[in-house]
Coordinates of C-alpha atoms in Angstrom, one line a residue:
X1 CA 0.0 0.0 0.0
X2 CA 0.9 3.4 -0.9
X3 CA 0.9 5.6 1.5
X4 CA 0.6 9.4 0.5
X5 CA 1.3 12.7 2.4
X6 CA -1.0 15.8 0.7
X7 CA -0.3 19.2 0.8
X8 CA -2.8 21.2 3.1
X9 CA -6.2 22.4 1.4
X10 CA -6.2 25.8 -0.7
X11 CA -9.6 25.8 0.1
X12 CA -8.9 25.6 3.7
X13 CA -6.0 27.6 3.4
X14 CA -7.4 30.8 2.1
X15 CA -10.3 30.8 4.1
X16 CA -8.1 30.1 7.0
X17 CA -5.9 33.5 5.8
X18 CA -9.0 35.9 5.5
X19 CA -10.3 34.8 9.0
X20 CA -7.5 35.2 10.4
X21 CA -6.6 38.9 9.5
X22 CA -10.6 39.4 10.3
X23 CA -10.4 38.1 13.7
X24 CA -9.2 40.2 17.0
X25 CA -5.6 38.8 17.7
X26 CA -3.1 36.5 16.7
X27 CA -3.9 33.4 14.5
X28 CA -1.7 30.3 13.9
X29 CA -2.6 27.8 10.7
X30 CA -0.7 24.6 11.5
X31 CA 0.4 22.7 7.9
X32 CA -1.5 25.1 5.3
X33 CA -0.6 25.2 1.3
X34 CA 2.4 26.7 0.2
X35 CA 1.5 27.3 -3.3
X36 CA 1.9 29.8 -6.0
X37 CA -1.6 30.3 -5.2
X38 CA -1.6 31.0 -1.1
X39 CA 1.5 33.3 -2.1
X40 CA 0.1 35.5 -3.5
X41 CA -3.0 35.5 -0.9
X42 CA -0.6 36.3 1.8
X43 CA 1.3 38.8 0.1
X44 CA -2.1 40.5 -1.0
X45 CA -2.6 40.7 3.0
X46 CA 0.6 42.3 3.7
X47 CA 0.3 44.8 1.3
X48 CA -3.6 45.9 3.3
X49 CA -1.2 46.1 6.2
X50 CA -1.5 42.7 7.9
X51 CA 1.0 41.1 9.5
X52 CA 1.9 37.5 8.1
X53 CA 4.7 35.2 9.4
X54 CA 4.9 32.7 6.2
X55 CA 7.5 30.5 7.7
X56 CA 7.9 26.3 7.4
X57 CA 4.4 24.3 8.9
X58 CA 3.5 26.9 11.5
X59 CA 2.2 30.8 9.9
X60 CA 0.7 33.3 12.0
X61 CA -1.5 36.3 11.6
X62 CA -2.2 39.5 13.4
X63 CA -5.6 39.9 12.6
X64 CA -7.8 43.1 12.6
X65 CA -11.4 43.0 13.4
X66 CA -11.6 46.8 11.6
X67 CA -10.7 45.5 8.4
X68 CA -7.4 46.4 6.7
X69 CA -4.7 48.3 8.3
X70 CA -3.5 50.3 5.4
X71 CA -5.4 52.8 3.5
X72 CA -3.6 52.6 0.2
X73 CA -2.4 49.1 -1.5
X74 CA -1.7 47.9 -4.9
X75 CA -2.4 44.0 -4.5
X76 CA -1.4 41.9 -7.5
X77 CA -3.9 38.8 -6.9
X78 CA -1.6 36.2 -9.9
X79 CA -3.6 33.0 -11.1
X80 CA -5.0 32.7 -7.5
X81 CA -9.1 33.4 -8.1
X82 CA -9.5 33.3 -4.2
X83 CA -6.9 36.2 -4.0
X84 CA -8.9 37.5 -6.4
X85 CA -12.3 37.1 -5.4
X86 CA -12.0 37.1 -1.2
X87 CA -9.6 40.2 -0.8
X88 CA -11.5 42.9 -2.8
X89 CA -14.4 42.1 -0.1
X90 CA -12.2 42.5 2.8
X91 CA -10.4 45.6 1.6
X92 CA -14.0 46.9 1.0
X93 CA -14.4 46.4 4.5
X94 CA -12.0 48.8 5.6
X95 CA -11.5 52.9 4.6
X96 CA -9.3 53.7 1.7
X97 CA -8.2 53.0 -2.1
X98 CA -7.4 49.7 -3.0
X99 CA -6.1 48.6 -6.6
X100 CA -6.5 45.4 -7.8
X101 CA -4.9 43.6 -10.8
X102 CA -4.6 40.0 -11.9
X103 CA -3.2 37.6 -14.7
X104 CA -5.0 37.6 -18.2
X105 CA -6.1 34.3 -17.3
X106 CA -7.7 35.5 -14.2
X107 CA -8.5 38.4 -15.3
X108 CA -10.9 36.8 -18.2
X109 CA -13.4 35.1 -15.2
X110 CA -16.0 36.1 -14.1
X111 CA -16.0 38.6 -11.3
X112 CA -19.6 40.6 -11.6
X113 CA -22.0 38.8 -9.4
X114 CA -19.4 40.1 -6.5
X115 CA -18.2 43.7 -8.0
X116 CA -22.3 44.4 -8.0
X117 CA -22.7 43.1 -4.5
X118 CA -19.7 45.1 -3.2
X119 CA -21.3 48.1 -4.9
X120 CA -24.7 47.9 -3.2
X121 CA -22.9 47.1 0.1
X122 CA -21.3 50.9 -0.3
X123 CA -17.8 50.2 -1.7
X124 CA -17.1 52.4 -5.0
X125 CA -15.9 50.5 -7.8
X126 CA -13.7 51.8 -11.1
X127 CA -12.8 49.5 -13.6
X128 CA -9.7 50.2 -15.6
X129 CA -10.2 47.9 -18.6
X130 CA -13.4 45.5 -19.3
X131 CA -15.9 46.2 -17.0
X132 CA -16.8 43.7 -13.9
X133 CA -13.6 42.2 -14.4
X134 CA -9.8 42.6 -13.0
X135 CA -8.4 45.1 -13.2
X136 CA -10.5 47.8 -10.8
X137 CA -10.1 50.2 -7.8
X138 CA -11.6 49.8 -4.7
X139 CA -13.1 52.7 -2.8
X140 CA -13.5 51.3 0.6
X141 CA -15.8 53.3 3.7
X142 CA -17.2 50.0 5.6
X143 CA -19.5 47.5 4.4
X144 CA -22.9 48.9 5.2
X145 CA -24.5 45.7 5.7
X146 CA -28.5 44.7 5.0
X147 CA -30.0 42.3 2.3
X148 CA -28.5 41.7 -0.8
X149 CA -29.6 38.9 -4.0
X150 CA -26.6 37.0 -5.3
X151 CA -26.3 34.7 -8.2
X152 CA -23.3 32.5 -7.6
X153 CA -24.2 29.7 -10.4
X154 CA -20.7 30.5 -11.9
X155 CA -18.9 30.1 -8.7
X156 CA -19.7 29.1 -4.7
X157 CA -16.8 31.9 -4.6
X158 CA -18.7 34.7 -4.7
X159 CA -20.8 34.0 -1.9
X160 CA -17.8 32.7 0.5
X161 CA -16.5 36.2 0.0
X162 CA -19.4 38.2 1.6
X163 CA -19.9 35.6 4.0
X164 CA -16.5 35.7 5.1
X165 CA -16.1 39.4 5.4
X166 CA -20.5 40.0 6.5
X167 CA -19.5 40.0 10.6
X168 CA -17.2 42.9 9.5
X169 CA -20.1 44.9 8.3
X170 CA -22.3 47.6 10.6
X171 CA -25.1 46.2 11.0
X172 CA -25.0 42.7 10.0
X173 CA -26.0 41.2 6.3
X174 CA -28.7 39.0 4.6
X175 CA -27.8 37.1 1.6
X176 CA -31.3 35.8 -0.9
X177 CA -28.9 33.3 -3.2
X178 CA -30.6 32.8 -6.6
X179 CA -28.4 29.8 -7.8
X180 CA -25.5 28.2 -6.1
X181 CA -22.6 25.9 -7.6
X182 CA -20.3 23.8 -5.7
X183 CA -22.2 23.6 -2.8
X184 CA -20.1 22.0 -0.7
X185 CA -17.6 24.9 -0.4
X186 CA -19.4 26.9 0.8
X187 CA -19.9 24.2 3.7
X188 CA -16.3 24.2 4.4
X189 CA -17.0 28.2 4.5
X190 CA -19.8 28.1 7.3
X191 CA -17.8 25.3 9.1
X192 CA -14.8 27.1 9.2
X193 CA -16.7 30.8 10.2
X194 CA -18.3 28.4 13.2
X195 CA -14.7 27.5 14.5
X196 CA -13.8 31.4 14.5
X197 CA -17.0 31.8 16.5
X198 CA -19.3 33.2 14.4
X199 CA -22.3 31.2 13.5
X200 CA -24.2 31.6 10.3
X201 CA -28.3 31.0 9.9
X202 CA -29.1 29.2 6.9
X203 CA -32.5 29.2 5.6
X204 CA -32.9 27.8 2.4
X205 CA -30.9 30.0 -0.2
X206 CA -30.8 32.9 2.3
X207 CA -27.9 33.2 4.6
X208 CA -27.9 35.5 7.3
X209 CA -24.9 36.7 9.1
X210 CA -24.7 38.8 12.6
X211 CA -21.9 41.5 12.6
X212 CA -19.7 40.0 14.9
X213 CA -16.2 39.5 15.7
X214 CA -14.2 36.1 14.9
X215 CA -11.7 34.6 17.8
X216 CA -7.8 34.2 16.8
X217 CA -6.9 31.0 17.6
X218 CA -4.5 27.7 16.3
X219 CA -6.3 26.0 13.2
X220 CA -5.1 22.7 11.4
X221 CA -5.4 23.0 8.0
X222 CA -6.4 19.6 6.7
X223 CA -5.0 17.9 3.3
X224 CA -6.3 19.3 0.1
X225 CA -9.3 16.8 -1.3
X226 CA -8.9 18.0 -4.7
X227 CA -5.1 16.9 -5.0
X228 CA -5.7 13.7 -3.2
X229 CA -8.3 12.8 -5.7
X230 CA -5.3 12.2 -8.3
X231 CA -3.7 9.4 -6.1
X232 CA -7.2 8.0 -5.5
X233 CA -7.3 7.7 -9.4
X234 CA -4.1 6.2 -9.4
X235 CA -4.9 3.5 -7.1
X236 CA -8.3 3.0 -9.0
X237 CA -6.7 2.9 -12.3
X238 CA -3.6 0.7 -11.9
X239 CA -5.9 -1.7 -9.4
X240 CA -3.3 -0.9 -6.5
X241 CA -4.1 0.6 -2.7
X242 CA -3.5 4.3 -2.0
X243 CA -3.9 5.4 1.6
X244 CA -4.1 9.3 2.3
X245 CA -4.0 9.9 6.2
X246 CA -5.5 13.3 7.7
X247 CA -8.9 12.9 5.2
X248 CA -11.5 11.3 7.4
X249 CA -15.2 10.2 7.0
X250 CA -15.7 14.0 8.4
X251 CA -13.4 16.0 6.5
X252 CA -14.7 19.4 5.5
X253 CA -13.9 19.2 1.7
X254 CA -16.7 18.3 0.0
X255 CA -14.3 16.9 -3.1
X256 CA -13.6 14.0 -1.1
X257 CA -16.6 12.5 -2.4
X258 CA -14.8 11.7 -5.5
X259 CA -14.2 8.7 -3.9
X260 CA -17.5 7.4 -4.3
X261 CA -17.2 8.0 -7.7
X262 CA -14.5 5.4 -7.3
X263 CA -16.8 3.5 -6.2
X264 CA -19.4 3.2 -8.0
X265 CA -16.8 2.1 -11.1
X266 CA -15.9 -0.5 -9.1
X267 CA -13.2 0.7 -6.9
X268 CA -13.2 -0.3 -2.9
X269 CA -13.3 2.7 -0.4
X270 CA -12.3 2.1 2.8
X271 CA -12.6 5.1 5.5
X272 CA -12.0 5.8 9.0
X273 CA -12.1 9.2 11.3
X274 CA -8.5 9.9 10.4
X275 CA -7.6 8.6 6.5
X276 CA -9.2 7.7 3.5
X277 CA -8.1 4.2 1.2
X278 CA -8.8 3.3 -2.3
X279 CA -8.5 -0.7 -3.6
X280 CA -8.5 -0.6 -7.2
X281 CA -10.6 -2.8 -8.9
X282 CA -11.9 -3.7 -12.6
X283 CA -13.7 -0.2 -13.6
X284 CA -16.7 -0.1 -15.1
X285 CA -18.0 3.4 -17.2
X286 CA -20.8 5.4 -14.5
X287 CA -23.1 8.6 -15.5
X288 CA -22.2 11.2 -12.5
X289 CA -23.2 14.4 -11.6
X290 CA -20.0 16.1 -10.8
X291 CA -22.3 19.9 -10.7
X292 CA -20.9 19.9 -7.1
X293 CA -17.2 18.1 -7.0
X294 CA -16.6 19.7 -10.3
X295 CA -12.7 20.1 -9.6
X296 CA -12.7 16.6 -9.7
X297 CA -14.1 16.2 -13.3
X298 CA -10.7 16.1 -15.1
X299 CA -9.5 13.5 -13.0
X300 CA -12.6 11.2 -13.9
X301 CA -12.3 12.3 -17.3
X302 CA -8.8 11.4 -17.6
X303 CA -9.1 7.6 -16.3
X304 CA -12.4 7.3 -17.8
X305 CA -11.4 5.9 -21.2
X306 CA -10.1 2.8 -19.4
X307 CA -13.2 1.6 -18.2
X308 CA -15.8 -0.9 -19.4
X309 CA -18.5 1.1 -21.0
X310 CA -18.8 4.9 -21.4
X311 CA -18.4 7.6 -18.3
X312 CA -21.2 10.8 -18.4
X313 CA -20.2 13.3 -16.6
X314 CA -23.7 15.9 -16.2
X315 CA -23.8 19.1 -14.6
X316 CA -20.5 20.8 -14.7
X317 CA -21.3 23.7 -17.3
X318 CA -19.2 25.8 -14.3
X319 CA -16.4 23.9 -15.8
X320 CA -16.4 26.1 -18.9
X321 CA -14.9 29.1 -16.6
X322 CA -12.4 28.3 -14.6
X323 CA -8.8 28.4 -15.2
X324 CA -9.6 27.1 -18.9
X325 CA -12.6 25.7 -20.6
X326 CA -11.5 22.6 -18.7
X327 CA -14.8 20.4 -20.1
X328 CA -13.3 21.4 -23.5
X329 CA -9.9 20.8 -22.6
X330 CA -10.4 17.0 -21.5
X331 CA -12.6 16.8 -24.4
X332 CA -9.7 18.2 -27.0
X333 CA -7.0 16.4 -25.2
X334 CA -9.2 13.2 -25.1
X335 CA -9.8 13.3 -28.6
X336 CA -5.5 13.8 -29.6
X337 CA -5.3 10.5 -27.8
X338 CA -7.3 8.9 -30.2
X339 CA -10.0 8.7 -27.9
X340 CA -13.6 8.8 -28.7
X341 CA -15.3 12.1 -26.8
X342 CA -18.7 13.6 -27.1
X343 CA -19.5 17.0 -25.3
X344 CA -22.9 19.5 -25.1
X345 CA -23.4 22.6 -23.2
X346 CA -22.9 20.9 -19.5
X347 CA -21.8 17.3 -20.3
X348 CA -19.3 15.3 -21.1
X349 CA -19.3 11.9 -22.3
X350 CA -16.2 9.7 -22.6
X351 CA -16.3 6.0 -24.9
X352 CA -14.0 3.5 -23.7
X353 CA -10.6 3.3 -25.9
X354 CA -7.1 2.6 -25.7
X355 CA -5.4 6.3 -25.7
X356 CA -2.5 6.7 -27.4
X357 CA 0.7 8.1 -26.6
X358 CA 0.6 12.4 -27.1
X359 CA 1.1 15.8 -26.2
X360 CA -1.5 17.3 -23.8
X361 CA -2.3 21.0 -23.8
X362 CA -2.8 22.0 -20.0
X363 CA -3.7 25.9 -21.0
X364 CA -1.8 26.7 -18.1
X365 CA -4.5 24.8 -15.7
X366 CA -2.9 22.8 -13.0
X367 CA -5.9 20.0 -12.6
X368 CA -5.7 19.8 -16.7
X369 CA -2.0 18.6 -16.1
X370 CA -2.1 16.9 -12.6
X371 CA -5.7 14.9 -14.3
X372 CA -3.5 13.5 -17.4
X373 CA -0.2 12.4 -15.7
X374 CA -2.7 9.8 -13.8
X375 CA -3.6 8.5 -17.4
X376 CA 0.0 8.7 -18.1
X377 CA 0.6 5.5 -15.6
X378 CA -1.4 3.9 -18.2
X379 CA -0.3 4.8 -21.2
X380 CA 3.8 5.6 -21.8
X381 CA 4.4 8.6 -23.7
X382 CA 1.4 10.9 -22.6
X383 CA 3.7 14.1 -22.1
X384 CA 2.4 17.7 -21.1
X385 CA 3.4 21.2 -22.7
X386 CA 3.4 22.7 -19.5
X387 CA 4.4 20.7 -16.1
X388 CA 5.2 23.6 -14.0
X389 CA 1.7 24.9 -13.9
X390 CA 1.0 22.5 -10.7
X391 CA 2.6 24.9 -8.4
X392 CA -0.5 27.0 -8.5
X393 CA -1.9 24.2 -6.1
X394 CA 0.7 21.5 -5.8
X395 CA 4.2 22.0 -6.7
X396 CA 5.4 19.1 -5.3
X397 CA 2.9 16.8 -7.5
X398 CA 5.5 15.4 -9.8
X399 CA 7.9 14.3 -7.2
X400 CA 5.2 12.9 -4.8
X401 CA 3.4 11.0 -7.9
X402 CA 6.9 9.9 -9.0
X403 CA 7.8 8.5 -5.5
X404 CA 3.7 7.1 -5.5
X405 CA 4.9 5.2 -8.8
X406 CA 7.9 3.4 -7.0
X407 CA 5.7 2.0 -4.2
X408 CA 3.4 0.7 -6.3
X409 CA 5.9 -1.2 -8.8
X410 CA 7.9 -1.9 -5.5
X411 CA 4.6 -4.1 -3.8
X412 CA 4.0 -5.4 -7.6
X413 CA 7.6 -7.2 -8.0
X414 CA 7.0 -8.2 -4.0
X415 CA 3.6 -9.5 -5.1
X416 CA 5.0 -11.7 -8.0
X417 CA 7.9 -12.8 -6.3
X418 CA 5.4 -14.3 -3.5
X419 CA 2.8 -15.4 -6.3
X420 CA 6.1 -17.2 -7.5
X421 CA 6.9 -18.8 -3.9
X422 CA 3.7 -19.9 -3.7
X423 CA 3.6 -22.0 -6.8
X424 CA 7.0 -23.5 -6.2
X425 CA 5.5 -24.4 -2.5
X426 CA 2.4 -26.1 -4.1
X427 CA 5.2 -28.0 -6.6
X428 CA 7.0 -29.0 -3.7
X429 CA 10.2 -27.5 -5.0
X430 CA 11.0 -25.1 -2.4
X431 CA 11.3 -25.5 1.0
X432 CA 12.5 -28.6 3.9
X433 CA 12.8 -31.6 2.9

C-alpha cells in the first residue's frame, strides 16, 4: 500500500488566511498550502497592512477586526481566483483605495455577481479595462450591511467572499442566493466561520450573518481533497491501494466525495475518522453528476477511457470558466489520444478506448495537467506542454506521484515474487525436505 502525504487544502487555506486577519488577535494555521496560489493571498494581505509570518508548517497572523490596516495598496492577486475574489471584499471592509490587478487568465473570469454586491454594500468601484472584471479600484468606507440577491451559479466563490467578510459589516448582512454551484464549499466556508465563532443561519438560499467578531486561535489546516483525488485515481486505475492519512469520514472538503465515484466504477473505499483508502478494482464506465465536486471532473475524465462502458459526466457547465474551458480541454485532449469524446453545453461523455501516446495541452491549468499524468501511468508517452503549472496548487505533484509510482511497482515485483513462492511451495520444489 501506498501511502501518501498531501499538501494542506487551498480551500482551507485561504479561508483560514482571510479569518485570520478578520479576527481580534493573533492566529496560527498549522500545515497550510504553500503554493503559487496562497502566495500570493498572503502577500495580497501584507500589502492591506497585515501582519503574516509565512515560515515552514507553522504561519501566524495579526488579525484586525476593523478591516485592513493600510489605507492605500496595490495587491497583484496572480492566477489565484481566491486572491482574487475574497480580498476585494475584505479591503472593502476597511476605509481607503485599493487597486486590484490580476493575470489575463484571471483576469478573463468572471468577477460581476461580486463587484455588483460590493457596490450595493457601499464600496465604490472603477474599472480600468473590461468592465466587472480585474483590473479595478476599490473605494473602501465600511461594508454597510442589509440584504442583498446573489447569483453564484458560476462560482460558490462569490458567496464565501461576503460571508466571510459579512460579521465585519455595521449592522450585520442577509444574503437571498438565486443559484448556487459547488455547494459543498461553501460548507467548508460556514464550518470554518463556526470555529472562529461566528455562527451563520441558513435558511434555504438565504444566509444571514450577525456583525460580529471572529476569535484568533490555532487551526489545522487539513490535506487538500482535490489533490488527493489524483492518487485516488491512481490506485483505482492501476488496481493498486493508496492510503491518504488526515482525510476522514468528516473532512470538510466536499471533493472527497470523489471517492464514491471510485466506487461506484468498481473501486473499494475504505474510511475511517483519520484517513481515507482506495483498492483498485476492474472499472466499469458510470453517469455522475460532478455539478458539485466539479474540480474533480478532469480526474474522472482522464481515467475514464479505461473503463468498461462509457463515463457521463452531467452538470459541470461551471467547468467552462475556470482556469480554462477545462470540459473542453479534457474533451480536446481526449480526442489527440485517439479517444472517442462527445461534449454539449454541460456534459461530457467519454467512450471506452485505448489512448494513445501524445502531447497534452494544459492551457496553463494545474488540474488539466495533474488529471492526465494519472492517465500517463497507463499509457507511456502521454507528455504535457506545461508541467510547471502544478505549483499554482501542488508544486510538489511530480515528485510525490513519482515517489507514489515506485511504491506501487515496489509491492508489484513483492507480489509476483510471492505469487512465485507460492507455486514452487504447491510444486514441492522449495522448501525442507
Amino acid at each position: 500500500m501506498a501511502v501518501v502525504t498531501i499538501p494542506g487544502s487551498k480551500s482551507v487555506t485561504a479561508r483560514a488566511l482571510l479569518l485570520a486577519a478578520a479576527a481580534a488577535g493573533r492566529t496560527t494555521l498549522v500545515d497550510p498550502l504553500l503554493s503559487d496560489d496562497t502566495e500570493a493571498f498572503v502577500d495580497g494581505l501584507r500589502a492591506l497592512g497585515y501582519q503574516v509570518v509565512a515560515d515552514g508548517r507553522e504561519w501566524t497572523i495579526d488579525g484586525r477586526a476593523a478591516g485592513p490596516g493600510a489605507s492605500r495598496a496595490e495587491v497583484f492577486c496572480r492566477d489565484g481566483a481566491t486572491t482574487a475574489r475574497f480580498l476585494p471584499a475584505l479591503a472593502a471592509a476597511g476605509r481607503g483605495t485599493f487597486a486590484f490587478d490580476a493575470s489575463d487568465q484571471m483576469r478573463a473570469r468572471p468577477m460581476a455577481p461580486l463587484t455588483r454586491a460590493l457596490r450595493s454594500l457601499g464600496a465604490g468601484l472603477t474599472f480600468q479595462g473590461e468592465p466587472e472584471h480585474h483590473p479595478f479600484v476599490v473605494e473602501a468606507r465600511g461594508i454597510e450591511g442589509g440584504t442583498i440577491r446573489l447569483d453564484a451559479g458560476t462560482s460558490s466563490q462569490f458567496l464565501t467572499a461576503l460571508l466571510l467578510v459579512a460579521p465585519l459589516s455595521r449592522d450585520g448582512l442577509t444574503i437571498e442566493v438565486t443559484d448556487l454551484v459547488s455547494v459543498p464549499y461553501v460548507g467548508i466556508t460556514l464550518a470554518m466561520m463556526r470555529d472562529f465563532g461566528v455562527d451563520v443561519e441558513v435558511d434555504g438560499g438565504t444566509y444571514t450573518v450577525p456583525a460580529a467578531t471572529y476569535r484568533a486561535h490555532r487551526y489545522q489546516v487539513e490535506p487538500d481533497a482535490s489533490s488527493a483525488s489524483y492518487f485516488f485515481a491512481a490506485a483505482a486505475l492501476l488496481g493498486r491501494t493508496v492510503e491518504v492519512p488526515g482525510l476522514g469520514r468528516d473532512a470538510l472538503q466536499g471533493d472527497l466525495a470523489f471517492v464514491r465515484v471510485l466506487e461506484q466504477m468498481g473501486a473499494e473505499v475504505r474510511q475511517t475518522s483519520t484517513s481515507t483508502t482506495v483498492v483498485g478494482g476492474r472499472l466499469q464506465g458510470v453517469t455522475v453528476n460532478m455539478r458539485d465536486i466539479s474540480d474533480t471532473m478532469p480526474t474522472l475524465a482522464a481515467i475514464a477511457p479505461y473503463a468498461q462502458g462509457p463515463t457521463t459526466i452531467v452538470d459541470v457547465a461551471n467547468t467552462r470558466v475556470k482556469e480554462c474551458d477545462r470540459l473542453e480541454a479534457c474533451a480536446g485532449n481526449l480526442r489527440r489520444l485517439g479517444v472517442e469524446v462527445d461534449t454539449g453545453p454541460d456534459w461530457i461523455r467519454i467512450h471506452p478506448g485505448t489512448p494513445n501516446a501524445g502531447r497534452v495541452e494544459t492551457f496553463r491549468d494545474h488540474r488539466i495537467a495533474m488529471a492526465f499524468s494519472i492517465a500517463g501511468l497507463r499509457t507511456p508517452g502521454i507528455t504535457l506542454d506545461d508541467p510547471t503549472c502544478v505549483k499554482k496548487t501542488f508544486p510538489t505533484f511530480h515528485s510525490v506521484l513519482a515517489e507514489v509510482v515506485q511504491e506501487i511497482a515496489r509491492e508489484a515485483r513483492l507480489a509476483r515474487n510471492g505469487e512465485q513462492f507460492a507455486a514452487h511451495l504447491d510444486t514441492g520444489s522449495v522448501g525442507p525436505e
